[in-house]
mmCIF file of C-alpha atoms and ligand atoms in Angstrom:
data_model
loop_
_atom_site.group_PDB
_atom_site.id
_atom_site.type_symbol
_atom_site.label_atom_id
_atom_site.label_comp_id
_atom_site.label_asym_id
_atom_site.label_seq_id
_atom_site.Cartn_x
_atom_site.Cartn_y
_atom_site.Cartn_z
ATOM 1 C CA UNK A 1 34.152 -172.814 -97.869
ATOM 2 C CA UNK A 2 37.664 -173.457 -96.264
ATOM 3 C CA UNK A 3 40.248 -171.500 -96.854
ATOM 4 C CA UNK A 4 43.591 -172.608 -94.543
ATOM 5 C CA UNK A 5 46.465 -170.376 -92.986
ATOM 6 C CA UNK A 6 49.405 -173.096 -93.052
ATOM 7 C CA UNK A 7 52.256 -172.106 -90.624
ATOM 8 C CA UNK A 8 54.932 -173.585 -92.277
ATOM 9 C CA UNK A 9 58.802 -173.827 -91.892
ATOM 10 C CA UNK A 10 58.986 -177.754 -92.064
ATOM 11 C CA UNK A 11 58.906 -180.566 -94.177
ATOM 12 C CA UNK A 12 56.101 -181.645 -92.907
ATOM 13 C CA UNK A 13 54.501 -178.224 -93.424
ATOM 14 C CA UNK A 14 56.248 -178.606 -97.337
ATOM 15 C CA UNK A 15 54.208 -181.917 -97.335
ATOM 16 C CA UNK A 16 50.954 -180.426 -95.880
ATOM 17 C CA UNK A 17 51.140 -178.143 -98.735
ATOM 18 C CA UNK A 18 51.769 -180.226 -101.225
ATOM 19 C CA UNK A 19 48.142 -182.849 -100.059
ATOM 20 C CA UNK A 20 46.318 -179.214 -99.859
ATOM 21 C CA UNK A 21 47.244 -178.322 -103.313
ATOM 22 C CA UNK A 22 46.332 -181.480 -104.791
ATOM 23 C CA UNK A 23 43.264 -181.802 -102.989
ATOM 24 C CA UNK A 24 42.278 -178.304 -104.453
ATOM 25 C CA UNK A 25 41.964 -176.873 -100.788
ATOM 26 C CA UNK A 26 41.999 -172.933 -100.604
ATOM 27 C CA UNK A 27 45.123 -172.497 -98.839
ATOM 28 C CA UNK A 28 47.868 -169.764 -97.613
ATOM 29 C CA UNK A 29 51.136 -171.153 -96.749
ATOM 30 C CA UNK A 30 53.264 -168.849 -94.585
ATOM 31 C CA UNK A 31 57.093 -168.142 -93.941
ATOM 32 C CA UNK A 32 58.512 -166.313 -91.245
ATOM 33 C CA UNK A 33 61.586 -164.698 -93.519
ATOM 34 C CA UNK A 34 64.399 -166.268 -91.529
ATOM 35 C CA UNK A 35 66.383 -167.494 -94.738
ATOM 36 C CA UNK A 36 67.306 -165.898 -97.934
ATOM 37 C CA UNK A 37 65.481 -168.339 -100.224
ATOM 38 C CA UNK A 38 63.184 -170.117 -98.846
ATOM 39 C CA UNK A 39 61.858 -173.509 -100.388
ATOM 40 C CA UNK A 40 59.081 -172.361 -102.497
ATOM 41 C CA UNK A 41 55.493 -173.829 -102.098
ATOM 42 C CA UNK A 42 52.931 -175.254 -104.378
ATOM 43 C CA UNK A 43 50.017 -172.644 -102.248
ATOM 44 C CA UNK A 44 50.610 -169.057 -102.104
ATOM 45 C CA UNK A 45 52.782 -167.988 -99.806
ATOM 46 C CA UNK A 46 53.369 -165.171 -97.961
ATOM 47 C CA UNK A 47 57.284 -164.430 -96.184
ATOM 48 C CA UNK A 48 57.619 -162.298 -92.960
ATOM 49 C CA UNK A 49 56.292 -161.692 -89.482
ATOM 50 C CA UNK A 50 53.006 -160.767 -89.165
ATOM 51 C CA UNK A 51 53.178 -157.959 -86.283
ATOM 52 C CA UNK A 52 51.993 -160.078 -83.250
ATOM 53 C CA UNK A 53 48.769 -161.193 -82.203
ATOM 54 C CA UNK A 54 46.746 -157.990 -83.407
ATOM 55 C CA UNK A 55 48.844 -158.310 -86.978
ATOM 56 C CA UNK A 56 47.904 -162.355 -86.743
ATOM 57 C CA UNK A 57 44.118 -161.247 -86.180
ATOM 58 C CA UNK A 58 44.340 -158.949 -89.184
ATOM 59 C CA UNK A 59 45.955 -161.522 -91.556
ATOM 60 C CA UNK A 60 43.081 -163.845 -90.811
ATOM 61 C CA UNK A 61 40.313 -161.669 -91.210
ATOM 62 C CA UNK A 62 42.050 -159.960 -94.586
ATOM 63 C CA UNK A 63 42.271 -163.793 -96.262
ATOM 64 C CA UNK A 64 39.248 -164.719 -94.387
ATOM 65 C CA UNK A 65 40.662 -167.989 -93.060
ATOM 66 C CA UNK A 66 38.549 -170.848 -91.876
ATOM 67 C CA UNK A 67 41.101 -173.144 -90.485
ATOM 68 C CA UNK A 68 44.887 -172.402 -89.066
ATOM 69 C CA UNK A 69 47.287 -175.369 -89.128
ATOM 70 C CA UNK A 70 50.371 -174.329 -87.012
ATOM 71 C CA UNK A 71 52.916 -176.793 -88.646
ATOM 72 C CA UNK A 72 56.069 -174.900 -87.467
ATOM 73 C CA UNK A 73 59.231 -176.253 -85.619
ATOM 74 C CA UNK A 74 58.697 -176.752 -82.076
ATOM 75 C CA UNK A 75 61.264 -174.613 -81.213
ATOM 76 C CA UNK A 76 58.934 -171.974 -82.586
ATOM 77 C CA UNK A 77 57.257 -171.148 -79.350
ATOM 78 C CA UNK A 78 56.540 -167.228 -79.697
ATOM 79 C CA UNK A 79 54.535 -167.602 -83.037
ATOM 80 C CA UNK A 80 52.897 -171.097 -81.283
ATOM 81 C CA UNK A 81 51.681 -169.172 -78.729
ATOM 82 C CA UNK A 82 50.408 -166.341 -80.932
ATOM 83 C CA UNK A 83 48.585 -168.741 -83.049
ATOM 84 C CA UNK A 84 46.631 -169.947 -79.836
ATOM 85 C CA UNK A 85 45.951 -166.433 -78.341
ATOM 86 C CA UNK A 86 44.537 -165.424 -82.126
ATOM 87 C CA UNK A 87 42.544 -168.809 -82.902
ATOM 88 C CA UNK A 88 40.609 -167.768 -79.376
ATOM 89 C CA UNK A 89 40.034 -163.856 -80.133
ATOM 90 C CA UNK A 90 38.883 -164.657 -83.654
ATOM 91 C CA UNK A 91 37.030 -167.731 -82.870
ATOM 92 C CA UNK A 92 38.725 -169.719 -85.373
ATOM 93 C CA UNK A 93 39.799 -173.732 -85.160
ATOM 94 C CA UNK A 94 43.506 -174.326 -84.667
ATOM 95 C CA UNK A 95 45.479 -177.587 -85.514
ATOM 96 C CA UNK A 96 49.200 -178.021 -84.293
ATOM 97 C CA UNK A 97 51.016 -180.212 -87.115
ATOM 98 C CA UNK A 98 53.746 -181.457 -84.062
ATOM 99 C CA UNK A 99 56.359 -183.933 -84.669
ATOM 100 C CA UNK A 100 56.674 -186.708 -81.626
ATOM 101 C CA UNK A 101 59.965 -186.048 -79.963
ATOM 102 C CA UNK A 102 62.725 -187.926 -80.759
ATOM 103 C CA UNK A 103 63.368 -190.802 -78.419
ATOM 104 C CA UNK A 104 66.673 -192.366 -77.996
ATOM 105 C CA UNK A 105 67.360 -196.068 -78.961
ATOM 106 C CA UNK A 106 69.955 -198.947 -78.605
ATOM 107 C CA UNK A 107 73.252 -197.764 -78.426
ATOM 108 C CA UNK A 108 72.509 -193.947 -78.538
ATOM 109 C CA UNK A 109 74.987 -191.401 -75.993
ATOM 110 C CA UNK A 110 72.728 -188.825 -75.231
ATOM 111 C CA UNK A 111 72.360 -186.239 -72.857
ATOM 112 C CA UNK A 112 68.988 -184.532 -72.530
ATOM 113 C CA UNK A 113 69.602 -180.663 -71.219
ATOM 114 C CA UNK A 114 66.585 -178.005 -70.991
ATOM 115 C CA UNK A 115 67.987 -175.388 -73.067
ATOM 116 C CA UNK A 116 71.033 -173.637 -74.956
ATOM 117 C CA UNK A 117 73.430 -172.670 -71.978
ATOM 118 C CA UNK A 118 72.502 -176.793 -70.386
ATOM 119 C CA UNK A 119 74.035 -177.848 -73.679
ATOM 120 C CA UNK A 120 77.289 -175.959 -73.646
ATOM 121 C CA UNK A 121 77.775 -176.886 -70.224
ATOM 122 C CA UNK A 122 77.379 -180.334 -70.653
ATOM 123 C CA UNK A 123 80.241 -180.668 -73.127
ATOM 124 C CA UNK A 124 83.784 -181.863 -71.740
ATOM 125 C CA UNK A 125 86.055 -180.036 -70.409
ATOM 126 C CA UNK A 126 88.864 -181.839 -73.026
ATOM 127 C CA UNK A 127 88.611 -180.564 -76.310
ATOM 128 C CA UNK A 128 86.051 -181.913 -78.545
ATOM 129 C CA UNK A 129 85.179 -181.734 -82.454
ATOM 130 C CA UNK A 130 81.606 -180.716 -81.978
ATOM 131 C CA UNK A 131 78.910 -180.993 -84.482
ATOM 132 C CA UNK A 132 76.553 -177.547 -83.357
ATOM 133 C CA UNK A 133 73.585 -178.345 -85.486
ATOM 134 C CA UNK A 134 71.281 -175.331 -83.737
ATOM 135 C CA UNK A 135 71.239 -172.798 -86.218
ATOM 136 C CA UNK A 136 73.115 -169.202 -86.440
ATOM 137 C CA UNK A 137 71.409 -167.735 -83.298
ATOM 138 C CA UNK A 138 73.218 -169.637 -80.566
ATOM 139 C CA UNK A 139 76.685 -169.998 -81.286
ATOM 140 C CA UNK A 140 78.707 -167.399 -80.051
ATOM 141 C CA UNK A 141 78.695 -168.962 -76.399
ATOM 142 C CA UNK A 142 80.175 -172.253 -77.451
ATOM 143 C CA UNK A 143 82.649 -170.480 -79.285
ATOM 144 C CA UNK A 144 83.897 -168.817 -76.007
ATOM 145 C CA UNK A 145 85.340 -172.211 -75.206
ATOM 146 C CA UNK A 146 88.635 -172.720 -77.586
ATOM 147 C CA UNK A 147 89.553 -175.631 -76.617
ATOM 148 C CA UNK A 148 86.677 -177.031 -79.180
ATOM 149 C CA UNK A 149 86.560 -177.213 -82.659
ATOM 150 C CA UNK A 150 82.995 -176.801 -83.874
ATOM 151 C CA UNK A 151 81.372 -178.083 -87.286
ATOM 152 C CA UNK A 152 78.226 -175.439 -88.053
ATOM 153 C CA UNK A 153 75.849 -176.221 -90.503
ATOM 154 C CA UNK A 154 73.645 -173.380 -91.753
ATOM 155 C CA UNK A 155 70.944 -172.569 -94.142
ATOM 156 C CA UNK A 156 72.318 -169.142 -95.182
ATOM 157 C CA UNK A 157 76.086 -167.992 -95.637
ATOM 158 C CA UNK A 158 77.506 -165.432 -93.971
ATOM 159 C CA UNK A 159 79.045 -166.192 -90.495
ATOM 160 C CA UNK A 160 82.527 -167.402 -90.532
ATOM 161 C CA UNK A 161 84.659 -169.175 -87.674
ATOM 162 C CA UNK A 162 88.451 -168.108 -86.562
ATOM 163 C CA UNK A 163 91.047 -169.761 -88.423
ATOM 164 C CA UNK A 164 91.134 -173.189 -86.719
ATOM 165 C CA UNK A 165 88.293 -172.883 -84.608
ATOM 166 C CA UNK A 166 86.071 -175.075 -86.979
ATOM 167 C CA UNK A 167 84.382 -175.310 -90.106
ATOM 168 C CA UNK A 168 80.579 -173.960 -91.899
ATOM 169 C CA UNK A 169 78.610 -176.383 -94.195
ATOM 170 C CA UNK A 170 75.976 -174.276 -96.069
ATOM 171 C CA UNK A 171 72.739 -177.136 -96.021
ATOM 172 C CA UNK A 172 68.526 -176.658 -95.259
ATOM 173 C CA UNK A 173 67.546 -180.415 -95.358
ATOM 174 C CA UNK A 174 66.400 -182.681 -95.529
ATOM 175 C CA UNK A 175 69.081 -184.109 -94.780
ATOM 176 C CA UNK A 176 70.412 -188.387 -95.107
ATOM 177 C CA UNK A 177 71.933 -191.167 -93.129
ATOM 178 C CA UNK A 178 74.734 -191.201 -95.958
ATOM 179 C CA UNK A 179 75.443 -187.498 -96.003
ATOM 180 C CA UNK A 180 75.279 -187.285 -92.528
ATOM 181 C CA UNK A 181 77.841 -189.884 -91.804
ATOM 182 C CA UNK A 182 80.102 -188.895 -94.381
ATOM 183 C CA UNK A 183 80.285 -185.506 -93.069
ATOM 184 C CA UNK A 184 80.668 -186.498 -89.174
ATOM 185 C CA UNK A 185 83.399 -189.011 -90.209
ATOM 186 C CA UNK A 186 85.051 -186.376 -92.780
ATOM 187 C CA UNK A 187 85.151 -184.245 -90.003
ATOM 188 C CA UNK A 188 86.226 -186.497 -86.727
ATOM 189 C CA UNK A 189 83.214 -185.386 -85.570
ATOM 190 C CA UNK A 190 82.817 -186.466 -81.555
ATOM 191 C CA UNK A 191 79.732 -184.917 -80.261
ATOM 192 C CA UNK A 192 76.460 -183.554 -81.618
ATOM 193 C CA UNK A 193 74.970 -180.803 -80.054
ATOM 194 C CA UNK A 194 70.524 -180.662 -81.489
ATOM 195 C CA UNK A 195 66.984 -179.266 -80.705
ATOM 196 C CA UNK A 196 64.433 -182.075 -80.310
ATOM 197 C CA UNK A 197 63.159 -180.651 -83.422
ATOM 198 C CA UNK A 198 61.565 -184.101 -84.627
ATOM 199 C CA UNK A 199 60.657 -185.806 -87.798
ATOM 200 C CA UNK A 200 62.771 -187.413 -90.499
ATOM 201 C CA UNK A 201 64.144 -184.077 -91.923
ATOM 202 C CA UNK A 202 67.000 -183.930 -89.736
ATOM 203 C CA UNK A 203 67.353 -186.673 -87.669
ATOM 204 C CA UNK A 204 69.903 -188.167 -89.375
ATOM 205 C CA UNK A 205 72.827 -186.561 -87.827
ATOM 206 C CA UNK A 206 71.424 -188.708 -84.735
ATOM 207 C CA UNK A 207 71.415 -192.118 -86.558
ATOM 208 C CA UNK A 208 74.953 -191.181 -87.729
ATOM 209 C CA UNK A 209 75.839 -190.402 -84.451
ATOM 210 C CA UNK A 210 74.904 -193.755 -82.717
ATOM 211 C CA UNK A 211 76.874 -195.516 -85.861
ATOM 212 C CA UNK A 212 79.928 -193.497 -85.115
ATOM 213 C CA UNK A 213 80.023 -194.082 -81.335
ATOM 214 C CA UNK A 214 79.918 -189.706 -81.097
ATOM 215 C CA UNK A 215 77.782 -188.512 -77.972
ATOM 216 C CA UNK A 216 74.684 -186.220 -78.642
ATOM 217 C CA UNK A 217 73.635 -183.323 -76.305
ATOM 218 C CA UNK A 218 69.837 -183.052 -76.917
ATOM 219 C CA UNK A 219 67.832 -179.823 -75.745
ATOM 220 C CA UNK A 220 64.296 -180.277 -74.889
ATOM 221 C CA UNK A 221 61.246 -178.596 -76.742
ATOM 222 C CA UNK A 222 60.069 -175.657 -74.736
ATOM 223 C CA UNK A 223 56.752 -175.667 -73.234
ATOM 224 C CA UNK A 224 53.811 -175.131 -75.442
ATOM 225 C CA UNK A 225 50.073 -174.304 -74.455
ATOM 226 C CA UNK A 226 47.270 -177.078 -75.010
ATOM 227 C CA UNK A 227 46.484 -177.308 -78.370
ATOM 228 C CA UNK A 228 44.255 -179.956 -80.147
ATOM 229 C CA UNK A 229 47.799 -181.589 -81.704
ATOM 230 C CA UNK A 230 47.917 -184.347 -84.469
ATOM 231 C CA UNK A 231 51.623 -186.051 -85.862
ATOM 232 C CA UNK A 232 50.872 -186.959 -89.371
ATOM 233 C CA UNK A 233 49.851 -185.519 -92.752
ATOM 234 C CA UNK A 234 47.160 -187.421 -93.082
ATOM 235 C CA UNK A 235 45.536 -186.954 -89.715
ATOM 236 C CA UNK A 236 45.885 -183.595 -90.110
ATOM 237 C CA UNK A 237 43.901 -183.739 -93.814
ATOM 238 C CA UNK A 238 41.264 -185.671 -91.872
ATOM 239 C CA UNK A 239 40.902 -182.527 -89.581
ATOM 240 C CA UNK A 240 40.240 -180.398 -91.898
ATOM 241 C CA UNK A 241 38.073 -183.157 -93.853
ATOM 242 C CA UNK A 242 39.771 -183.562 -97.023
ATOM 243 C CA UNK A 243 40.412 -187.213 -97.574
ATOM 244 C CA UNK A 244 44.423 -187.850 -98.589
ATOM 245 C CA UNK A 245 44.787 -188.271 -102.240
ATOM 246 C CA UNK A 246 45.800 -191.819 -101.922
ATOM 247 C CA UNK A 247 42.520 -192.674 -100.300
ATOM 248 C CA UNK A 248 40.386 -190.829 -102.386
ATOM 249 C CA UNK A 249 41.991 -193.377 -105.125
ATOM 250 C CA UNK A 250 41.090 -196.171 -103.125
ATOM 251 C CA UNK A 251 37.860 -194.922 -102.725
ATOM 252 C CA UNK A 252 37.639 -194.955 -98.821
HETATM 253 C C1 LIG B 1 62.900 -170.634 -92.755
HETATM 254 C C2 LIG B 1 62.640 -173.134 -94.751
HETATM 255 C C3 LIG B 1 62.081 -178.326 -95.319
HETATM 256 C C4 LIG B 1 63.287 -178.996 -94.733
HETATM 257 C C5 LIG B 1 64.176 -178.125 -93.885
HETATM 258 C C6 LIG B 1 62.563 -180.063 -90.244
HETATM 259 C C7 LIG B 1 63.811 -180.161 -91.096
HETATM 260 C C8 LIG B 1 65.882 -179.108 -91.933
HETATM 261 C C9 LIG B 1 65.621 -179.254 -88.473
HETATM 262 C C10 LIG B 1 70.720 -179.652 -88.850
HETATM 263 C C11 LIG B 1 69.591 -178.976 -88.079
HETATM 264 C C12 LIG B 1 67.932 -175.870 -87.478
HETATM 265 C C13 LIG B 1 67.473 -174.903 -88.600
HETATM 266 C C14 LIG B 1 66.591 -177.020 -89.025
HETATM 267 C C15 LIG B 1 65.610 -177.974 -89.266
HETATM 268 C C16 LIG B 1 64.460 -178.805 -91.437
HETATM 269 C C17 LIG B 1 63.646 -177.991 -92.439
HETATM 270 C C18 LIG B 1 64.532 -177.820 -90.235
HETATM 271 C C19 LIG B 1 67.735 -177.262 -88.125
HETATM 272 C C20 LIG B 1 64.247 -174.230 -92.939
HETATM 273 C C21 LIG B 1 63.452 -173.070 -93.487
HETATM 274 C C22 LIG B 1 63.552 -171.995 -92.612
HETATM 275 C C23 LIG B 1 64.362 -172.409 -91.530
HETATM 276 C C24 LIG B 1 64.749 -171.521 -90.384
HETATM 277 C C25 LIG B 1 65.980 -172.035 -89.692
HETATM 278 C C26 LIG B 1 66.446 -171.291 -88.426
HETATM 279 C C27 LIG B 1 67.374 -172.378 -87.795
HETATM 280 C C28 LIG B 1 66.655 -173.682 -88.128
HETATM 281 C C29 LIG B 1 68.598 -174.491 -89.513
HETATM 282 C C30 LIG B 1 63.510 -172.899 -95.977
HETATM 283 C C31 LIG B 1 65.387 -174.633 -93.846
HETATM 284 C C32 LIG B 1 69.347 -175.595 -87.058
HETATM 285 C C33 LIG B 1 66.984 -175.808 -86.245
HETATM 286 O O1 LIG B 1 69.791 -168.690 -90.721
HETATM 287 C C34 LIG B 1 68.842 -168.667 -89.903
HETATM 288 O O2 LIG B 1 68.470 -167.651 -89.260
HETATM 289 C C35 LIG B 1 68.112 -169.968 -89.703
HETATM 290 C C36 LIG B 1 67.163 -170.006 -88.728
HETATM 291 C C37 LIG B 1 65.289 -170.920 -87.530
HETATM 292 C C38 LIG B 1 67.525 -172.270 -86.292
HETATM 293 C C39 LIG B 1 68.348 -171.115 -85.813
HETATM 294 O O3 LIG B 1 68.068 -170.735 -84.683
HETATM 295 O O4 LIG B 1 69.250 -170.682 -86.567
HETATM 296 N N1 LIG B 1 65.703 -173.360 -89.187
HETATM 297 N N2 LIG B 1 64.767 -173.692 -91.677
HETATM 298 C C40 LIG B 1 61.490 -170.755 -92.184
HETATM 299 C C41 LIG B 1 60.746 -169.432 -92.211
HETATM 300 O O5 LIG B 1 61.301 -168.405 -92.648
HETATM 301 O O6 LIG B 1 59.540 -169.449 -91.809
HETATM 302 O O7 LIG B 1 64.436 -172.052 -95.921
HETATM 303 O O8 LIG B 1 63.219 -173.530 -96.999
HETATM 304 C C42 LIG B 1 63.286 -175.392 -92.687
HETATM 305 C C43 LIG B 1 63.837 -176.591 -91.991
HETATM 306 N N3 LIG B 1 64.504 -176.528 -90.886
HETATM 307 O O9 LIG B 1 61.409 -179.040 -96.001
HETATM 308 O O10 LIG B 1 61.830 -177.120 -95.134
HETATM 309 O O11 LIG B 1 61.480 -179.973 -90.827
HETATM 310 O O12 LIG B 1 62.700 -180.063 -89.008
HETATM 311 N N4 LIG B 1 66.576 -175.737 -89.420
HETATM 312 C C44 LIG B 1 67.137 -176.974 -85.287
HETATM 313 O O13 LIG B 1 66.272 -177.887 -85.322
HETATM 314 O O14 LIG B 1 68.135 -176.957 -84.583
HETATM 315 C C45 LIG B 1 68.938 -177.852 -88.894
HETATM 316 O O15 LIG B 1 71.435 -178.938 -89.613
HETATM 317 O O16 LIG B 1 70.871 -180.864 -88.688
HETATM 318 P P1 LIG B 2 59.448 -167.843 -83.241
HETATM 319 O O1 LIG B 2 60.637 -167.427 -82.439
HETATM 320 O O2 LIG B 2 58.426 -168.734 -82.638
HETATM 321 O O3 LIG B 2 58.660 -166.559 -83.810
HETATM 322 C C1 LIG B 2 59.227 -165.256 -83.775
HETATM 323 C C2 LIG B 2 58.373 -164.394 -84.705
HETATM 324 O O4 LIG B 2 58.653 -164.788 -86.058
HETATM 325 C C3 LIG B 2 56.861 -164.630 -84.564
HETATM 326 O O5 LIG B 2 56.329 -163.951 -83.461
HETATM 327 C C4 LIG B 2 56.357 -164.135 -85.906
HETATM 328 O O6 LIG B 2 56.501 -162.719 -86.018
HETATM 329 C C5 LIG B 2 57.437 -164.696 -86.830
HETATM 330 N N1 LIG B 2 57.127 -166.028 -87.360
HETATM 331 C C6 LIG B 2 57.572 -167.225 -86.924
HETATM 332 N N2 LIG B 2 57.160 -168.222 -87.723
HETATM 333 C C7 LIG B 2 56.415 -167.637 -88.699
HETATM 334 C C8 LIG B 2 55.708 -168.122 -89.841
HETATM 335 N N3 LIG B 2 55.711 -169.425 -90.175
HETATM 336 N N4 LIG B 2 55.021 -167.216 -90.617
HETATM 337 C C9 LIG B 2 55.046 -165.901 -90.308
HETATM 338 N N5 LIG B 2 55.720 -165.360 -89.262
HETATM 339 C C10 LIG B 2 56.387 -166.238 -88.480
HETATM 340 O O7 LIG B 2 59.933 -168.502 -84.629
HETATM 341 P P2 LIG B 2 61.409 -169.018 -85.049
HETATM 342 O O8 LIG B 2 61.862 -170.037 -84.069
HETATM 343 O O9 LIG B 2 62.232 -167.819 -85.381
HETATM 344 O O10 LIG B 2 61.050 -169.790 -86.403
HETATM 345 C C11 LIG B 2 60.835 -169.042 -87.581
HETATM 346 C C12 LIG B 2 60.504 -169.993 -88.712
HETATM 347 O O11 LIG B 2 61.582 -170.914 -88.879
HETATM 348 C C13 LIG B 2 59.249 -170.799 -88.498
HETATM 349 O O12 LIG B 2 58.605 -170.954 -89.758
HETATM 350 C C14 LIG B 2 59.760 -172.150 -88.048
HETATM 351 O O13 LIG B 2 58.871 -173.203 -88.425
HETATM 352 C C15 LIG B 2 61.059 -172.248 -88.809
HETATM 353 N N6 LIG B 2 62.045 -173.094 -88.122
HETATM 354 C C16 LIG B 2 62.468 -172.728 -86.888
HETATM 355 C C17 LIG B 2 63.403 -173.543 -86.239
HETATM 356 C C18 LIG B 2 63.938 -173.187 -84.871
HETATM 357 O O14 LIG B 2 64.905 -173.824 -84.457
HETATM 358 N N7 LIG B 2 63.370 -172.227 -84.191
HETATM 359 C C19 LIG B 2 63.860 -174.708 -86.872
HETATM 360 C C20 LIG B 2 63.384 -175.024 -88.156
HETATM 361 C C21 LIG B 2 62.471 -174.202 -88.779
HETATM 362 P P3 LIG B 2 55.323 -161.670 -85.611
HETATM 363 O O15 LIG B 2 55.350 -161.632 -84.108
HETATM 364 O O16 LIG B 2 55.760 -160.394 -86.260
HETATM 365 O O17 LIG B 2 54.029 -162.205 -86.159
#
């Protein structure tokens, strides 16, 4: 009988869940605990780190899981890589749910940097009104440079900017083309600063970007080990063998 740990985090992990649960699949979705109120999931779920590999290798063996599907962002490297090193010590079959990176397009300004300190250093030296879409963790260094005025946009509230230095946005996504542009424009928004996270939840700050002429500084994914990888719901269903609802309709 399967019975599926679901690393989650994602909307495509939110839409993973939501096939399993109609399909009637045995299923555990999993959080890491990084916001307050996380979107809650049709599966149970547990919320919180689960000690490292040896902790990973217990949680699998407690809920005596079949099949792990490692849907998380691919900026999650640490519990990627844990995911792998457990699958192999417990013998157990590992999916990656991965997003193809997003790929730049007619009329995009982007600059592709390798990581968090490429990105502040590829902003200009003038002052900008920069859109830092990366989260809580990395913004202190780009506030060091005041001649910027930065637009954050965060799940959770609770970090405030300097009078002046910029403005918060409280927002999880998924987010639109509409509300995107209407909050670069609102804000004279002139450069984006983004993971490669992927997928449709938030790439619209990127569409809106190319419509309002504002350049986007784009860090790369880090490097993840070789794991069997599919992009889409559905081939990830037919891993695990459980035809999508839709086709079980059609009777394919
Ligand atoms: C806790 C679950 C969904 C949709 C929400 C996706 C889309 C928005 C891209 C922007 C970029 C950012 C951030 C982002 C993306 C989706 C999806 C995706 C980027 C939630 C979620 C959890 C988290 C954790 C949170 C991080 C932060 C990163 C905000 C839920 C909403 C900026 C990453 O306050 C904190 O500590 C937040 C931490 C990790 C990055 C950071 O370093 O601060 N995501 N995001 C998951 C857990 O606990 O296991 O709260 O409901 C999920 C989503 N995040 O359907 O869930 O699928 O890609 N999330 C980045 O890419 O730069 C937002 O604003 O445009
Ligand atoms: P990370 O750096 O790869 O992992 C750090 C530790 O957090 C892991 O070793 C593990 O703790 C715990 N962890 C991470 N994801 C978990 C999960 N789904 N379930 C249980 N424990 C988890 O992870 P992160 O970048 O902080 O991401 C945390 C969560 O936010 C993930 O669900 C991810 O999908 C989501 N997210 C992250 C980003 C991002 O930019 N990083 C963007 C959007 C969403 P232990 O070692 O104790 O097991």
């Amino acid at each position: 009988m399967r019975r599926v740990l679901l690393l989650g985090g994602t909307t495509e992990a939110s839409q993973l869940a939501q096939a399993l649960a109609t399909a009637g699949v045995p299923a555990v979705f999993s959080y890491a605990g990084r916001t307050h109120a996380p979107v809650a999931q049709p599966l149970p779920t547990r919320v919180g780190g689960f000690g490292g590999v040896a902790g990973l290798c217990d949680c699998l063996q407690a809920e005596a899981v079949t099949h792990v599907i490692d849907a998380t962002h691919p900026f999650a490297a640490q519990m990627s890589r844990h995911a792998v090193q457990a699958c192999a010590e417990m013998a157990l079959p590992l999916l990656a749910l991965e997003r193809p990176a997003w790929q730049a397009q007619a009329g995009d300004k982007w600059q592709h940097t390798a990581d968090m300190a490429g990105a502040l250093a590829a902003l200009p030296e003038r002052a900008a009104r920069v859109f830092l879409a990366i989260g809580r963790q990395h913004v202190a260094p780009f506030l060091e440079e005041t001649q910027h005025w930065y637009l954050l946009r965060l799940v959770d509230p609770g970090l405030t900017l300097p009078e002046g230095r910029g403005a918060v946005v409280i927002d999880r996504g998924p987010f639109t083309l509409d509300h995107d542009l209407a909050l670069m424009k609102r804000h004279r928004i002139t450069h984006v600063v983004a993971k490669n996270a992927g997928g449709q939840g938030a790439r619209a700050k990127l569409d809106a970007a190319r419509q309002l002429g504002c350049t986007v500084i784009l860090i790369d994914r880090p490097q993840l080990p070789e794991r069997p990888t599919v992009s889409t719901v559905e081939d990830a269903l037919r891993w695990l063998g459980v035809q999508a609802a839709h086709e079980a309709e059609r009777g394919v």
